[in-house]
Coordinates of C-alpha atoms in Angstrom, one line a residue:
Chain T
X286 CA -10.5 2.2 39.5
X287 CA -9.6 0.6 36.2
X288 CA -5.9 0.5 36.2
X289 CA -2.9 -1.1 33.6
X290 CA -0.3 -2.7 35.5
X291 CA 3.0 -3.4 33.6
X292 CA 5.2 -6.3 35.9
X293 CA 8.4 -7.5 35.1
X294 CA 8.0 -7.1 31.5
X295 CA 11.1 -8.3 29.4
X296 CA 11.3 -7.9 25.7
X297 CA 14.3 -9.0 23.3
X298 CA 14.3 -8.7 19.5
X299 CA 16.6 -11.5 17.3
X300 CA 17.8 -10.9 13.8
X301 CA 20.3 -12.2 11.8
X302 CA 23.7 -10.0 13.7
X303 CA 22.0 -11.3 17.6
X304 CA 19.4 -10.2 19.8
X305 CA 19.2 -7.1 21.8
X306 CA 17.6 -6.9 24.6
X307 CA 14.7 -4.0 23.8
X308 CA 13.6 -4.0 27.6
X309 CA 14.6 -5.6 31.0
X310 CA 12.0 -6.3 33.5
X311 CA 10.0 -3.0 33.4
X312 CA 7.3 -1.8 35.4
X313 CA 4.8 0.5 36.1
X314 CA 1.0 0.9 36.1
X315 CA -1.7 3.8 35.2
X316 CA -4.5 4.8 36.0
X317 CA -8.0 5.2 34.5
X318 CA -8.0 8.9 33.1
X319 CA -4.4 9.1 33.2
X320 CA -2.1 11.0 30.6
X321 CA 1.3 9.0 30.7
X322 CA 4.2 10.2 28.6
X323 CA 7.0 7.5 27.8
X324 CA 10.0 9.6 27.5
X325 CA 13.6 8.6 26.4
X326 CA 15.9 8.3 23.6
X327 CA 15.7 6.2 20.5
X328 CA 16.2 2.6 20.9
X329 CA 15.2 2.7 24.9
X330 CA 12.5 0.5 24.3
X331 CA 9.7 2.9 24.9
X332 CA 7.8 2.1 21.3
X333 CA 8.4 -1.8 22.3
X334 CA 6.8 -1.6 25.7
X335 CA 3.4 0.3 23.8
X336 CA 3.4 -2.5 21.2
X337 CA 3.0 -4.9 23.7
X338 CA 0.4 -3.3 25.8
X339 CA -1.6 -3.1 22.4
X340 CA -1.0 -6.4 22.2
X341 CA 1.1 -6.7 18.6
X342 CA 3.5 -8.7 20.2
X343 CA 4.6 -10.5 23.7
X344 CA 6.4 -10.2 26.4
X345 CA 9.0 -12.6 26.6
X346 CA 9.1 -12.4 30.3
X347 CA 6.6 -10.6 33.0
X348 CA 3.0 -9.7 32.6
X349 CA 0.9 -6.9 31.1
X350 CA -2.2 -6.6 33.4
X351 CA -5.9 -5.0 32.8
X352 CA -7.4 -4.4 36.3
X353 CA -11.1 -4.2 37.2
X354 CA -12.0 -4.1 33.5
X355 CA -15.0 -6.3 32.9
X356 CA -13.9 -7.2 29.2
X357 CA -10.4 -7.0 27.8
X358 CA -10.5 -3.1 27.7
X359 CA -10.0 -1.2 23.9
X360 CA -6.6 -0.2 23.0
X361 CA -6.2 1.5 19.9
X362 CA -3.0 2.8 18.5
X363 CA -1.7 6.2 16.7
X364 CA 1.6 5.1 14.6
X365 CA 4.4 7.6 13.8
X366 CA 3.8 8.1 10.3
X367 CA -0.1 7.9 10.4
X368 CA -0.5 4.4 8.7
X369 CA -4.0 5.7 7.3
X370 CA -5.0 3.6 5.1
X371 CA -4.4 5.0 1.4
X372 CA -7.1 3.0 -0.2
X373 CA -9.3 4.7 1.8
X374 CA -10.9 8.7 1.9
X375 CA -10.3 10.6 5.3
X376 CA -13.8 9.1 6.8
X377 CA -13.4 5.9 5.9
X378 CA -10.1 5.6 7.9
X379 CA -11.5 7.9 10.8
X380 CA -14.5 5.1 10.8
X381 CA -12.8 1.9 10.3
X382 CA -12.6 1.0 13.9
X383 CA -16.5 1.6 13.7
X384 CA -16.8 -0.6 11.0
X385 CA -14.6 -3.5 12.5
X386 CA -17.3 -3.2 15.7
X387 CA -20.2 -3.7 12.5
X388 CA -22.1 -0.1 13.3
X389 CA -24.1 0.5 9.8
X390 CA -22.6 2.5 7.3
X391 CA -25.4 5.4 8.0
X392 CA -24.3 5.7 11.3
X393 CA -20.5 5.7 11.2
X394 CA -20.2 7.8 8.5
X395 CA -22.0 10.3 10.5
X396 CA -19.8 10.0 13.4
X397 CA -16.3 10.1 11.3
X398 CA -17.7 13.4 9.9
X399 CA -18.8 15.0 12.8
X400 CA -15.6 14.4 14.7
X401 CA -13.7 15.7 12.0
X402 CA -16.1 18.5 11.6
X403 CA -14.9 19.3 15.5
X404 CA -11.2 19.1 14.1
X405 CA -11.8 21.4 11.1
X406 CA -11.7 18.9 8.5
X407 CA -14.9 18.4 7.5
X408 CA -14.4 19.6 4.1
X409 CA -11.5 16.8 3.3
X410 CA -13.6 13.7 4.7
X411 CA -14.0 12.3 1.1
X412 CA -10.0 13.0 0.0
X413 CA -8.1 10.7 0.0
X414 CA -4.7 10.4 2.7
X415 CA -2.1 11.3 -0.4
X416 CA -3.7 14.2 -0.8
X417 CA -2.9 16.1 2.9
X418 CA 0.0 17.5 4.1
X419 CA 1.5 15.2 7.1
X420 CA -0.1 17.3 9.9
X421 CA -3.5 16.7 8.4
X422 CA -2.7 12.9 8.1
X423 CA -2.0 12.8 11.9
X424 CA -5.0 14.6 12.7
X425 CA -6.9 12.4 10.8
X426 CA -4.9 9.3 12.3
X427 CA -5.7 10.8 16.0
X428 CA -9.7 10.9 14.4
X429 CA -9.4 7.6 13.6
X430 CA -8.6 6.6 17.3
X431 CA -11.1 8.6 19.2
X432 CA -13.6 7.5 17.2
X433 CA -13.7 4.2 18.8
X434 CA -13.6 5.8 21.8
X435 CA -11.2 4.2 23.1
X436 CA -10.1 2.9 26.9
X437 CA -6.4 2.6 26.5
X438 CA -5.1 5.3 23.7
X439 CA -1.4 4.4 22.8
X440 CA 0.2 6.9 20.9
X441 CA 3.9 6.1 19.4
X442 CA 5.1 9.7 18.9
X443 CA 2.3 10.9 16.4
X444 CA 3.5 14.2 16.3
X445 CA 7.5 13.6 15.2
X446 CA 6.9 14.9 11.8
X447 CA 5.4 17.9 12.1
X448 CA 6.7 21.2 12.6
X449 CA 7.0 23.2 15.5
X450 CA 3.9 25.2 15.1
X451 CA 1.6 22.7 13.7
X452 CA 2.8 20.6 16.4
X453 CA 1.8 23.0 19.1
X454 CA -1.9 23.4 17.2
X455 CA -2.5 19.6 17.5
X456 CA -1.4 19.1 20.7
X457 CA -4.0 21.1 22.0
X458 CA -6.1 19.4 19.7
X459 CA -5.1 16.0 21.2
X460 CA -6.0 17.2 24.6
X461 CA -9.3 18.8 23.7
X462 CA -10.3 15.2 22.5
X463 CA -8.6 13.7 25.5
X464 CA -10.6 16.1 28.2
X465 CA -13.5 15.2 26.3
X466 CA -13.3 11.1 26.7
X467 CA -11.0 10.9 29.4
X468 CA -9.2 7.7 28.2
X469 CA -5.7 6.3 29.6
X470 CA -3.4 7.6 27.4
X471 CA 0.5 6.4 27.0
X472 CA 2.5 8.8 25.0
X473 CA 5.6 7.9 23.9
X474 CA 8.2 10.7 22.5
X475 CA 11.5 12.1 22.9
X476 CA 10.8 15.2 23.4
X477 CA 11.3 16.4 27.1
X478 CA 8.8 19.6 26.8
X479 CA 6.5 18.0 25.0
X480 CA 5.8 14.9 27.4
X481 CA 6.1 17.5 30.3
X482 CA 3.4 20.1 28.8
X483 CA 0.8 16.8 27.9
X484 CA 1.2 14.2 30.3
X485 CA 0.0 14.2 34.3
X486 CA 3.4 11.8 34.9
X487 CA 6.0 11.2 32.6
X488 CA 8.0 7.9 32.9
X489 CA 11.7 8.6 32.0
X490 CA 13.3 5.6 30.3
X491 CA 16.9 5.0 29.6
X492 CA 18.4 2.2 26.9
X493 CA 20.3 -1.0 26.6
X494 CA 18.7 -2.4 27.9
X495 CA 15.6 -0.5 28.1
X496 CA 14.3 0.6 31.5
X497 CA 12.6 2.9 33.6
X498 CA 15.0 5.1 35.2
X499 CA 12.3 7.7 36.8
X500 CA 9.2 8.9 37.3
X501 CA 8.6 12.9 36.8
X502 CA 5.2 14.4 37.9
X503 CA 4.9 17.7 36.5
X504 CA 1.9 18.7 38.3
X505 CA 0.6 21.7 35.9
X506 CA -2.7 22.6 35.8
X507 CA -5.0 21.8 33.6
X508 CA -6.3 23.3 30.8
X509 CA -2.4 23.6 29.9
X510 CA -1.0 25.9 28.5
X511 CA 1.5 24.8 26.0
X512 CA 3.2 27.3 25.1
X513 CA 4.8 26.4 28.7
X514 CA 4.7 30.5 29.9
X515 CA 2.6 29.4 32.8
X516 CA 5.0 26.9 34.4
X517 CA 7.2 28.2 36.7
X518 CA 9.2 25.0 36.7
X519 CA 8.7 23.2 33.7
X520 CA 12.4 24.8 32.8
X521 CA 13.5 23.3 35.9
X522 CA 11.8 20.1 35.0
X523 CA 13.3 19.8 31.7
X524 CA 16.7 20.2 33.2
X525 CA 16.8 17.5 35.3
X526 CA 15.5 14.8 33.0
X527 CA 18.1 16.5 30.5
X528 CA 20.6 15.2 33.3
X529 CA 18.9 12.1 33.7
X530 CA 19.6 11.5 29.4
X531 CA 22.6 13.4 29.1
X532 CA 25.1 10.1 29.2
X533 CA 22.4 7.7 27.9
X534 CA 22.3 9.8 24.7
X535 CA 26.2 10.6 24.7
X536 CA 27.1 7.3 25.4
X537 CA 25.0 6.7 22.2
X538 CA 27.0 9.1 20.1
X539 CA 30.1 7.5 21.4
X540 CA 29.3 3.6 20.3
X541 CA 28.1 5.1 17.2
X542 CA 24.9 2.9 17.2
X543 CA 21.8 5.2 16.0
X544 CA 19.8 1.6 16.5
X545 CA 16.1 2.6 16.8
X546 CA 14.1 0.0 18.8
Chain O
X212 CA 5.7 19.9 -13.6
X213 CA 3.4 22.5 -15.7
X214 CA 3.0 19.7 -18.7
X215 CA -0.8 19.8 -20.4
X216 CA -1.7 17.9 -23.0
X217 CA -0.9 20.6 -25.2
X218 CA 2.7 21.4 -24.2
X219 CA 2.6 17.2 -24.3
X220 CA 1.9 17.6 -27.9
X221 CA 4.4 20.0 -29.3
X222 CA 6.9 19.0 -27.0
X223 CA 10.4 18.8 -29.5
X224 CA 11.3 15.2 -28.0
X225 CA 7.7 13.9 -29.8
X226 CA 8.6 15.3 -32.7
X227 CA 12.4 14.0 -32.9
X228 CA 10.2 10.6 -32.6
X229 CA 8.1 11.4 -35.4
X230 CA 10.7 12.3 -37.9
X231 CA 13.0 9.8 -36.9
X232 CA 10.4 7.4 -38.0
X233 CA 9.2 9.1 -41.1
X234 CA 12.8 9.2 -42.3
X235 CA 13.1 4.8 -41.6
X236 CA 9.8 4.8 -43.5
X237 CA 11.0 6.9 -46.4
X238 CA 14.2 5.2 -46.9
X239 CA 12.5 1.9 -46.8
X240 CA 9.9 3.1 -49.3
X241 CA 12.4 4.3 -51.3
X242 CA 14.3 1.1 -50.7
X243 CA 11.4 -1.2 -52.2
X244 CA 10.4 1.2 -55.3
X245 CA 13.8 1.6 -56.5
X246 CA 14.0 -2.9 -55.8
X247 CA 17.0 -2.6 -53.7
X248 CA 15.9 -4.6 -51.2
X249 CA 13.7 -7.5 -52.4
X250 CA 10.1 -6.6 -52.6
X251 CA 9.1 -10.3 -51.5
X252 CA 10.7 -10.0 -47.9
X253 CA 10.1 -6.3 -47.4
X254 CA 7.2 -4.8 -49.8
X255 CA 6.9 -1.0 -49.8
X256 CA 5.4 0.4 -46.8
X257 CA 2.8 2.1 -49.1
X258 CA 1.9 -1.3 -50.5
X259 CA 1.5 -2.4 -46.4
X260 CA -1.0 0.7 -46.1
X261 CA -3.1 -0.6 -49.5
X262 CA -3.3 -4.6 -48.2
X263 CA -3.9 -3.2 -44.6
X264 CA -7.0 -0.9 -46.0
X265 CA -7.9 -3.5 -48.6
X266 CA -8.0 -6.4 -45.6
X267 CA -9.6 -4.0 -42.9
X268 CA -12.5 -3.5 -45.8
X269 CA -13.5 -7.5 -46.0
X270 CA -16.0 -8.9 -43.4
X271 CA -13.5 -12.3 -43.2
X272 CA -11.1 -10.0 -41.8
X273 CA -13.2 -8.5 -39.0
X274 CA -14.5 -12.6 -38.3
X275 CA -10.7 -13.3 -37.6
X276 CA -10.0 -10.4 -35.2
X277 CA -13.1 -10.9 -33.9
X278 CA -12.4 -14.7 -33.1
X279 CA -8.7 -14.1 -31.8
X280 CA -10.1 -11.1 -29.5
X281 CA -12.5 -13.7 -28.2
X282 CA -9.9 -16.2 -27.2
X283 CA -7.8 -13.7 -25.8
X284 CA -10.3 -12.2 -24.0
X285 CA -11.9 -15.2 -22.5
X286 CA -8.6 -17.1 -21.3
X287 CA -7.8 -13.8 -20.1
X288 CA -10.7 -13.1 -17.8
X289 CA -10.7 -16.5 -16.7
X290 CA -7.1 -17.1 -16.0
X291 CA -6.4 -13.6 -14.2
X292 CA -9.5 -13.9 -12.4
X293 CA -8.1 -17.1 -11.3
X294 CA -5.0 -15.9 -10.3
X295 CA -6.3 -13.1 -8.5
X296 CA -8.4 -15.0 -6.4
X297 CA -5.5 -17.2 -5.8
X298 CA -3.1 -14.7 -5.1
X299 CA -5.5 -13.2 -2.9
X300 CA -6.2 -16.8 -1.1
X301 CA -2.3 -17.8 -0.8
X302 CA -1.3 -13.9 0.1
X303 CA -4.1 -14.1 3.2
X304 CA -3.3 -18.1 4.4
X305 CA -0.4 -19.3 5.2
X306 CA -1.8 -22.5 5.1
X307 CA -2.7 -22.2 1.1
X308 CA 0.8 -20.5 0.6
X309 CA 2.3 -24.0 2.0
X310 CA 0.2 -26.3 0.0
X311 CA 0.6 -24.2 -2.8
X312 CA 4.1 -23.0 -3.2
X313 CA 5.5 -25.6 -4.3
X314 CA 2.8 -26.4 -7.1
X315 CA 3.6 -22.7 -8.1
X316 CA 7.3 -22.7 -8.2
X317 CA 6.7 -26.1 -10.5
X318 CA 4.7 -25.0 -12.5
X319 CA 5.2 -21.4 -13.6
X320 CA 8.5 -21.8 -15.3
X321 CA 7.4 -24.3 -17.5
X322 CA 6.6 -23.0 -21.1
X323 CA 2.9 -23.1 -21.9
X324 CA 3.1 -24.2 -25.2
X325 CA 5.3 -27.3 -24.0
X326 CA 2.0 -28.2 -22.0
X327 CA -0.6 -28.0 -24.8
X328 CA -0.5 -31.5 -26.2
X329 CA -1.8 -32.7 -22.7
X330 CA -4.9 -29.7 -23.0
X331 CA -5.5 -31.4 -26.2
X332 CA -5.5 -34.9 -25.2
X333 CA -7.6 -33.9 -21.7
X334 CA -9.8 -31.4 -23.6
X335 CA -9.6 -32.2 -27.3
X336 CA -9.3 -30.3 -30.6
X337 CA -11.6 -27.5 -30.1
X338 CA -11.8 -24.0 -28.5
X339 CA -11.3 -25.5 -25.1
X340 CA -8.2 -26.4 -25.2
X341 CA -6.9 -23.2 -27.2
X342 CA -8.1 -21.2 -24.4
X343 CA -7.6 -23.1 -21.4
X344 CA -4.2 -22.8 -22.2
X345 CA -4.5 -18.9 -23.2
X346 CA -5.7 -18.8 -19.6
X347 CA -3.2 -20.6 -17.5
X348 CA -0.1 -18.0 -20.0
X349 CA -2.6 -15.4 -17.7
X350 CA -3.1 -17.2 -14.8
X351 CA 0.6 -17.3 -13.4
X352 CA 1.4 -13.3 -13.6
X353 CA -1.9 -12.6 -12.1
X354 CA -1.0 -14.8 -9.5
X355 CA 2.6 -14.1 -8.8
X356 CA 2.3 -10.5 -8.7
X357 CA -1.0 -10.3 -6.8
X358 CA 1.0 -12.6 -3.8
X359 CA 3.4 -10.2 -4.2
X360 CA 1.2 -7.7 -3.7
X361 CA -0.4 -8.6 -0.8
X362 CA 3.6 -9.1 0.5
X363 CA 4.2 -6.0 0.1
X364 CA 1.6 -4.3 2.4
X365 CA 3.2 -2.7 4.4
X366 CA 3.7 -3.7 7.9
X367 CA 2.0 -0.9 9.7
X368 CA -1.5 -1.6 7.7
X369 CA -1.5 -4.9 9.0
X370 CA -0.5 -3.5 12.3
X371 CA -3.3 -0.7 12.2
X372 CA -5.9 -3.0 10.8
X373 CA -5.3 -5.9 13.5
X374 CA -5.2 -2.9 15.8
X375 CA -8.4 -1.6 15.4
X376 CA -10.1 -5.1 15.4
X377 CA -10.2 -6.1 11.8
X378 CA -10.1 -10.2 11.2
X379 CA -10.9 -12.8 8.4
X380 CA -13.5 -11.7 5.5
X381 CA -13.6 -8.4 6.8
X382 CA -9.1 -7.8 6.7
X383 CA -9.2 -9.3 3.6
X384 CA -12.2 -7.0 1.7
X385 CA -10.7 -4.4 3.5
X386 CA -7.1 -4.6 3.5
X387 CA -5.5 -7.4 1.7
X388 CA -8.0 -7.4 -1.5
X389 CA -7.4 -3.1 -2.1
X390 CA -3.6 -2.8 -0.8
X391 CA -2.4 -5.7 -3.3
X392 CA -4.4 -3.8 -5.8
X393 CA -1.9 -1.8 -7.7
X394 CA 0.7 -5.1 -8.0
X395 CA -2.5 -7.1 -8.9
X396 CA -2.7 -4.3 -12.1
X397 CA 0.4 -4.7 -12.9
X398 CA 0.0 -8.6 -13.3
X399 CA -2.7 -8.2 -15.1
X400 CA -1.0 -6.0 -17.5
X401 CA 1.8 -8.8 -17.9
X402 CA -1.4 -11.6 -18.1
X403 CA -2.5 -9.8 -20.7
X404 CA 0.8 -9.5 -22.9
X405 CA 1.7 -13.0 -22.0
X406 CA -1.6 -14.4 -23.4
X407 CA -1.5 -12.3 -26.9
X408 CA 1.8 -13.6 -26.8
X409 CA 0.2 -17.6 -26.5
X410 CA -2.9 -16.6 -28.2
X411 CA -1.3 -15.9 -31.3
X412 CA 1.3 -18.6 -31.1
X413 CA -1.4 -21.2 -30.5
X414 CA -3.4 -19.8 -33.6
X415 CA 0.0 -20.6 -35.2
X416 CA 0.5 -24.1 -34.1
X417 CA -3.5 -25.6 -34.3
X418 CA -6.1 -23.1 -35.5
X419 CA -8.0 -22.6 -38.8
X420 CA -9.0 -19.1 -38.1
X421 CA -7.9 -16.0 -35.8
X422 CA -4.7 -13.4 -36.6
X423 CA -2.3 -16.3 -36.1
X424 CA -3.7 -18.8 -38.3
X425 CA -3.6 -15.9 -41.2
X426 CA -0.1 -15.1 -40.2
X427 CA 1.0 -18.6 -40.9
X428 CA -1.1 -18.5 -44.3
X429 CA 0.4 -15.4 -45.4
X430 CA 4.0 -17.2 -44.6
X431 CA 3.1 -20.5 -46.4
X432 CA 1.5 -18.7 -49.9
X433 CA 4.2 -16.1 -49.7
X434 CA 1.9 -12.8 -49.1
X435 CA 4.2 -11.1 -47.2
X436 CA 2.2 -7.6 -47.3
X437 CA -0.4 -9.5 -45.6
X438 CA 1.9 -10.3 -43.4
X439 CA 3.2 -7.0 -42.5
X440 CA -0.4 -6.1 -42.3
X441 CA -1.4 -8.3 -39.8
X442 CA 1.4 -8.0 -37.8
X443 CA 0.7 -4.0 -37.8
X444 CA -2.9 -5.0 -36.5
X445 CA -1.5 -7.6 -34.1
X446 CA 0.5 -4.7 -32.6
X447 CA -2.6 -2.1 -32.4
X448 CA -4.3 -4.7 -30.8
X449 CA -1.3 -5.0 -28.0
X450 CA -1.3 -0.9 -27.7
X451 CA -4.6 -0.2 -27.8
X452 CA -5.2 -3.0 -24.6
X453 CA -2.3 -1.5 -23.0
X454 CA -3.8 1.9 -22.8
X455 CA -7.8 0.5 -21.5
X456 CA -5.6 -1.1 -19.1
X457 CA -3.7 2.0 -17.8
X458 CA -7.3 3.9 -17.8
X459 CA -8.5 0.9 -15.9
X460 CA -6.0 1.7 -13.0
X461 CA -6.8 5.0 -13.1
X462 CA -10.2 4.4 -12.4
X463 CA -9.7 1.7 -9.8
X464 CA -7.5 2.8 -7.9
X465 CA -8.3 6.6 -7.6
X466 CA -6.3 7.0 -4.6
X467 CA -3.0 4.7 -6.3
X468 CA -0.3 7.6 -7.2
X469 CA 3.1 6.6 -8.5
X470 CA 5.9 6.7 -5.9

């Protein structure tokens, strides 16, 4: 089983008013197939620890393992605010992983616009990014990383902008896609229902520095549902990793430092 | 905003321009007929108009524009093609950006025109030296701003494009050379403006021909309406570039709005 193993990882960011230390000697692991939320508040850490499994920056302690993979596995990214590239239409960015792997023009183009075609979108694969609305950019941004079909899909809360209901719309989205390649996923957000309705295990983290504080299986079936009706516990659930981030997150409040790691 | 061309058009603000500027006109003319104001160092607009339509009418005149565009032009295309690729060079190694800084910083604020005895001693008399020198008043916008503009990518494209596997030739046809684009306009907006500005100073200083040179004849045999004249057509020349310009971003950079 192909497997990430995160050991003893320790991360501290410098600037001109000190360091802070952004995480302190976390660890965990997941498996192939895996849907892994990273939960906590802002500035635990959690966007720190995906950065440096996709390899934009290093630990400055610890290791970040890929097991049993034959070559260094594909880890491709969805940012917060999309980061599609604004030079480029909608296929373009959905095929630029393709194009960095070199598959002819033909070929990808095909591909981006089929896969968008399965979202919906086929009629906006030749606008350009500045001219969707945010939800559409994040779809778009999700394309861009199934498209490569990814092993490792690290997603650093992709869905914070939008609103309630077209949240809910690509979240099921997102896992359609997902049941359909299966790749590890790590999902960072804050928000407690949202990594309980999407991931298999959700790793609750906790700030300053950042750490993992627990691990919460939430055991739905799949298909989900995500309007959450069809969990008998997921209320429950929610509760008791409310408790876990209740003083993390009034502590927070108290110091006054909104500081977003 | 619900602004068409037409509402553009009659919108009161233009015309609050237009007479403001018919009234300075009229008061002038009036100024110059009635020989308030000397005639010599400010002729009549109208008598501007006739010397402008007599001078646009002569095939000499069309030879000079014709051989100032040509400078212009030239030390344009080949000192803001220079700096782009330079820009684009020091913006993507951080090697070049060392070796090349400080040459930069040395050079740039030293007035052109300060430098063009040595063009003529290296390159002599002749065109060459006129516009090499047109080109290096382009080269240093084009330059500066097209750094800049690869500086100012942001920090989640580089991110994203070293994410999804993008390296070397490929990041910088991809990413660097169309996200400094808009800066890289802008400079070459400025490139352009900065070599009129040396173009016509350097016709000034050293030529026999060109809008400069007729500048400085009209000033030495006293034709000021020729003067004025030229000036005027100095000044279209400016506007009208300006505009290709700001279609030429248009067209490049379809997907380029204004923040």
């Amino acid at each position: 089983m192909k497997q990430l193993h995160v050991i003893g990882v320790s991360k501290r960011y410098s600037s001109k008013r000190g360091s802070v230390k952004a995480l302190a000697s976390v660890s965990c692991s997941v498996q192939q197939g895996e849907f892994v939320a990273l939960l906590g508040p802002s500035g635990c850490g959690k966007s720190t620890l995906l950065r440096l499994v996709a390899g934009l920056s290093q630990p400055d302690d610890g290791q970040i393992e890929f097991r049993e993979w034959v070559q260094m596995p594909k880890a491709r990214l969805v940012f917060q605010d999309s980061a599609l590239f604004p030079w480029m239409s909608v296929w373009e960015n959905v095929a630029f992983g393709l194009e960095m792997e070199a598959m002819p023009v033909a070929e990808r183009r095909e591909r981006a616009v089929a896969l968008l075609a399965t979202m919906g979108m086929a009629d906006f694969h030749q606008h350009y990014p500045h001219e969707l609305s945010g939800g559409m950019r994040q779809r778009v941004a999700i394309a861009r990383a199934f498209a490569t079909e990814p092993d490792i899909l690290l997603m650093d809360e992709p869905l914070r902008a939008l609103d309630a209901q077209m949240r809910l719309v690509v979240q099921e989205e997102l896992l359609a896609l997902w049941n359909r390649q299966k790749p590890m996923v790590l999902y960072v957000t804050h928000d407690i229902e949202e990594a309980l309705l999407l991931a298999d295990r959700v790793l609750v983290m906790s700030g300053k520095p950042g750490k993992i504080r627990e691990e919460v299986i939430s055991g739905f079936h799949r298909p989900r549902d995500l309007t959450g009706r069809d969990h008998k516990n997921l209320e429950e659930l929610k509760w008791h990793i409310w408790k876990l981030l209740e003083s993390d997150v009034r502590g927070q409040l108290q110091s006054g430092t909104a500081n977003t790691v | 905003m619900t602004g068409t061309k037409r509402n553009a058009f009659f919108h009161p603000e233009r015309w609050v321009t237009v007479v403001f500027f018919g009234f300075c006109l009229l008061v002038w003319e009036v100024a110059a007929q009635s020989t308030w104001i000397s005639t010599l160092f400010f002729p009549a607009p109208s008598t501007i108009v006739k010397t402008l339509t007599a001078m646009t009418g002569t095939g000499l005149f069309w030879l000079t524009l014709g051989t100032t565009l040509y400078r212009l032009l030239l030390g344009v295309v080949a000192g803001a093609g220079a700096g782009l690729v330079v820009g684009w060079g020091m913006g993507a190694s951080r090697k070049a950006r060392a070796v090349l800084d400080p040459v930069v910083a040395a050079l740039h604020p030293m007035p052109k025109l300060a430098i063009f005895p040595i063009f003529l001693v290296i390159l002599g008399i002749g065109e060459a030296s006129k516009i090499a020198l047109i080109a290096l008043a382009a080269f240093f916008p084009m330059l500066l701003n097209t750094l800049a503009g690869v500086q100012h990518i942001e920090q989640c494209y580089w991110e994203a494009a070293s994410n999804y596997g993008a390296r070397g030739m490929t990041l910088l046809r991809r990413v660097i050379m169309p996200g400094s684009l808009p800066m890289a306009m802008t400079g070459l907006r400025l490139a352009f403006n900065n070599a009129l500005v040396v173009t016509i100073a350097i016709e000034m200083l050293s030529a026999q021909d060109g809008l400069g040179a007729q500048i400085w004849m009209s000033w030495q045999t006293l034709r000021t309406e020729e003067l004025y004249a030229t000036l005027i057509v100095i000044g279209v020349v400016g506007m009208l570039s300006n505009a290709v310009l700001g279609r030429l971003v248009v067209w490049l950079l379809p997907w380029h709005t204004k923040a």
